[in-house]
Amino acid sequence: MEKLIITCAVTGAEVTKKDNPAVPYSPEELAESSFAAVKAGASIIHLHVRHPDGTPAHQKAIFQETVGLIRKKCDPIIMVSTGGAVGMTVDERCEGLEAGTEMASITTGTVNFGKDVFLNSPDMIEKIAGKIREKKIKPEIEIFDAGMVDNAAALVKKGLLSAPVQFQFVLGVAGGLSASARNLTYLADSVPPGSTWCVAGVGRHQFPMAAHTILMGGHVRVGLEDNLYLRKGVLAPSNAALVERAAAIAKEFDRELADPAEARRLLGITRA
Ligand code: KMH
Ligand code: ZN
């Protein structure tokens, strides 16, 4: 089986230090938390940025500072989010693309998101895909519901995304596709041949989904963006602790971890 790429989604846009004091906000905290996650076995960092009070940020200067600080400490693949936070404009969501990273996320459809709507109209998706393409960044397609896989395939046909595509199945968001082995199997069977895929189980689904995925040969995302708990009732002390638990599950099933160089090879990323 292919080596396992662990992505760590270190902060997201929704969770706060009130939910778990380990949620990083500042560029320094984000870099420190990313470094520890990489030491624990992560080879991709999925990155959002925050203002000092924890509210979601989009400013390119904050992305650039954070990416610079992470790179001073370690060399993971850094994936900026173009999902940002609910309510941001397309231009705001694309500011992270100016930070010189190798990857960026993009969602290929609209989905209810808790009590909100995470809006991705066809026009918005095409604009974001176009900007990612222009910058020669490798996209990761965030799949919150099954039809988004078909939308991504249509974008490949249109030439807005290039194959092979990397998919991220984010399962268990209230409003999106639920986290189950059946849904995971369906999605893994639905991606175009040659695609790579990764799974992020939300909340209590993080480790059950990781275990299924590790056995199926996919890749895994963990991190405080998606889940605040290490185990039932135990807050995760850090992003690294979540990565360590995913790495321990992989070890139990003899699945070796990909380091960042191996992850680049598996994803077809060549450095400029
Ligand atoms: N914050 C969510 C509304 C992504 O990073 O690409 C969207 C999100 C997806 O987190
Ligand atoms: Zn995200």
Coordinates of N, CA, C and O and ligand atoms in Angstrom, one line a residue, residues 12-14 46-48 79-87 93 104-107 111 113 117-120 140-142 144 170 221 225-226, ligand 1:
G12 N -8.5 26.2 11.2 CA -9.8 26.4 10.5 C -10.2 27.8 10.8 O -9.5 28.8 11.1
A13 N -11.6 28.0 10.7 CA -12.1 29.3 10.9 C -13.2 29.4 12.0 O -13.7 30.4 12.4
E14 N -13.6 28.2 12.4 CA -14.8 28.2 13.3 C -14.5 28.0 14.8 O -15.2 28.5 15.6
H46 N -2.7 22.2 6.4 CA -3.9 22.9 5.8 C -4.1 24.2 6.7 O -4.3 24.1 7.9
L47 N -4.0 25.3 6.0 CA -3.8 26.6 6.7 C -4.9 27.6 6.5 O -5.2 28.0 5.3
H48 N -5.5 28.0 7.6 CA -6.3 29.3 7.6 C -5.6 30.2 8.5 O -4.7 29.8 9.3
M79 N -0.8 24.1 2.5 CA -2.0 24.2 1.6 C -2.8 25.3 2.2 O -3.4 25.2 3.3
V80 N -2.9 26.5 1.5 CA -3.7 27.5 2.0 C -5.2 27.2 1.7 O -5.5 26.6 0.7
S81 N -6.1 27.7 2.6 CA -7.5 27.5 2.3 C -8.0 28.6 1.4 O -7.7 29.8 1.6
T82 N -8.9 28.2 0.4 CA -9.7 29.2 -0.3 C -11.1 29.1 0.2 O -12.0 29.8 -0.4
G83 N -11.4 28.3 1.2 CA -12.7 28.2 1.8 C -12.9 29.4 2.7 O -14.0 29.9 2.9
G84 N -11.8 29.7 3.4 CA -11.8 30.8 4.4 C -12.9 30.6 5.4 O -13.0 29.5 6.0
A85 N -13.7 31.6 5.6 CA -14.8 31.5 6.6 C -16.1 31.8 5.8 O -16.1 32.6 4.8
V86 N -17.2 31.3 6.3 CA -18.5 31.6 5.7 C -18.7 33.1 5.6 O -18.4 33.8 6.6
G87 N -19.1 33.6 4.5 CA -19.3 35.1 4.3 C -18.2 35.8 3.7 O -18.4 37.0 3.2
R93 N -11.1 35.3 -0.1 CA -10.8 33.9 0.0 C -9.5 33.5 -0.8 O -8.9 32.5 -0.6
A104 N -3.5 24.5 -2.5 CA -4.6 25.3 -2.0 C -5.8 24.4 -2.1 O -6.0 23.6 -2.9
S105 N -6.7 24.7 -1.1 CA -8.0 23.9 -1.1 C -9.0 24.7 -2.0 O -8.9 25.9 -2.1
I106 N -10.0 23.9 -2.5 CA -11.1 24.5 -3.2 C -12.3 23.6 -3.1 O -12.2 22.4 -3.2
T107 N -13.5 24.2 -2.8 CA -14.7 23.4 -2.6 C -15.6 23.5 -3.9 O -15.8 24.7 -4.3
V111 N -22.9 24.1 0.3 CA -23.4 23.1 1.3 C -23.8 23.9 2.5 O -23.3 24.9 2.9
F113 N -23.8 24.5 6.4 CA -22.7 24.4 7.2 C -23.1 24.8 8.6 O -23.1 26.0 9.0
V117 N -24.6 28.9 5.5 CA -24.5 28.3 4.1 C -23.0 28.6 3.6 O -22.6 29.7 3.6
F118 N -22.3 27.5 3.3 CA -21.0 27.7 2.7 C -21.2 27.8 1.2 O -21.4 26.8 0.5
L119 N -21.2 29.1 0.7 CA -21.6 29.3 -0.7 C -20.4 29.2 -1.7 O -19.4 29.8 -1.5
N120 N -20.6 28.3 -2.7 CA -19.7 28.1 -3.8 C -20.5 28.0 -5.1 O -20.7 26.9 -5.5
E140 N -6.5 21.0 -3.9 CA -7.1 19.9 -3.2 C -8.6 20.2 -3.2 O -9.0 21.2 -2.7
I141 N -9.4 19.2 -3.7 CA -10.8 19.5 -3.8 C -11.5 19.0 -2.5 O -11.5 17.8 -2.2
E142 N -12.1 20.0 -1.8 CA -12.8 19.7 -0.6 C -14.2 19.2 -0.9 O -15.0 20.0 -1.4
F144 N -17.7 18.1 0.5 CA -18.6 18.0 1.6 C -19.9 17.2 1.3 O -20.6 16.9 2.2
V170 N -14.5 15.6 3.4 CA -14.8 16.1 4.7 C -16.2 15.6 5.1 O -17.2 16.1 4.7
R221 N -6.7 13.3 7.2 CA -6.5 14.6 7.8 C -7.1 14.6 9.2 O -8.1 14.1 9.4
E225 N -9.0 22.1 13.5 CA -10.0 22.6 12.6 C -11.3 21.7 12.6 O -12.4 22.2 12.6
D226 N -11.0 20.4 12.6 CA -12.1 19.5 12.4 C -12.6 18.8 13.7 O -13.7 18.4 13.8
Ligands
KMH1 N1 -14.4 27.2 6.9 C1 -15.3 26.5 6.1 C2 -16.5 27.3 5.8 C3 -11.5 24.9 3.2 O1 -10.7 25.2 4.0 O2 -11.2 24.9 2.0 C4 -14.7 26.1 4.8 C5 -13.4 25.4 4.8 C6 -13.0 24.7 3.5 O3 -12.7 25.3 5.8

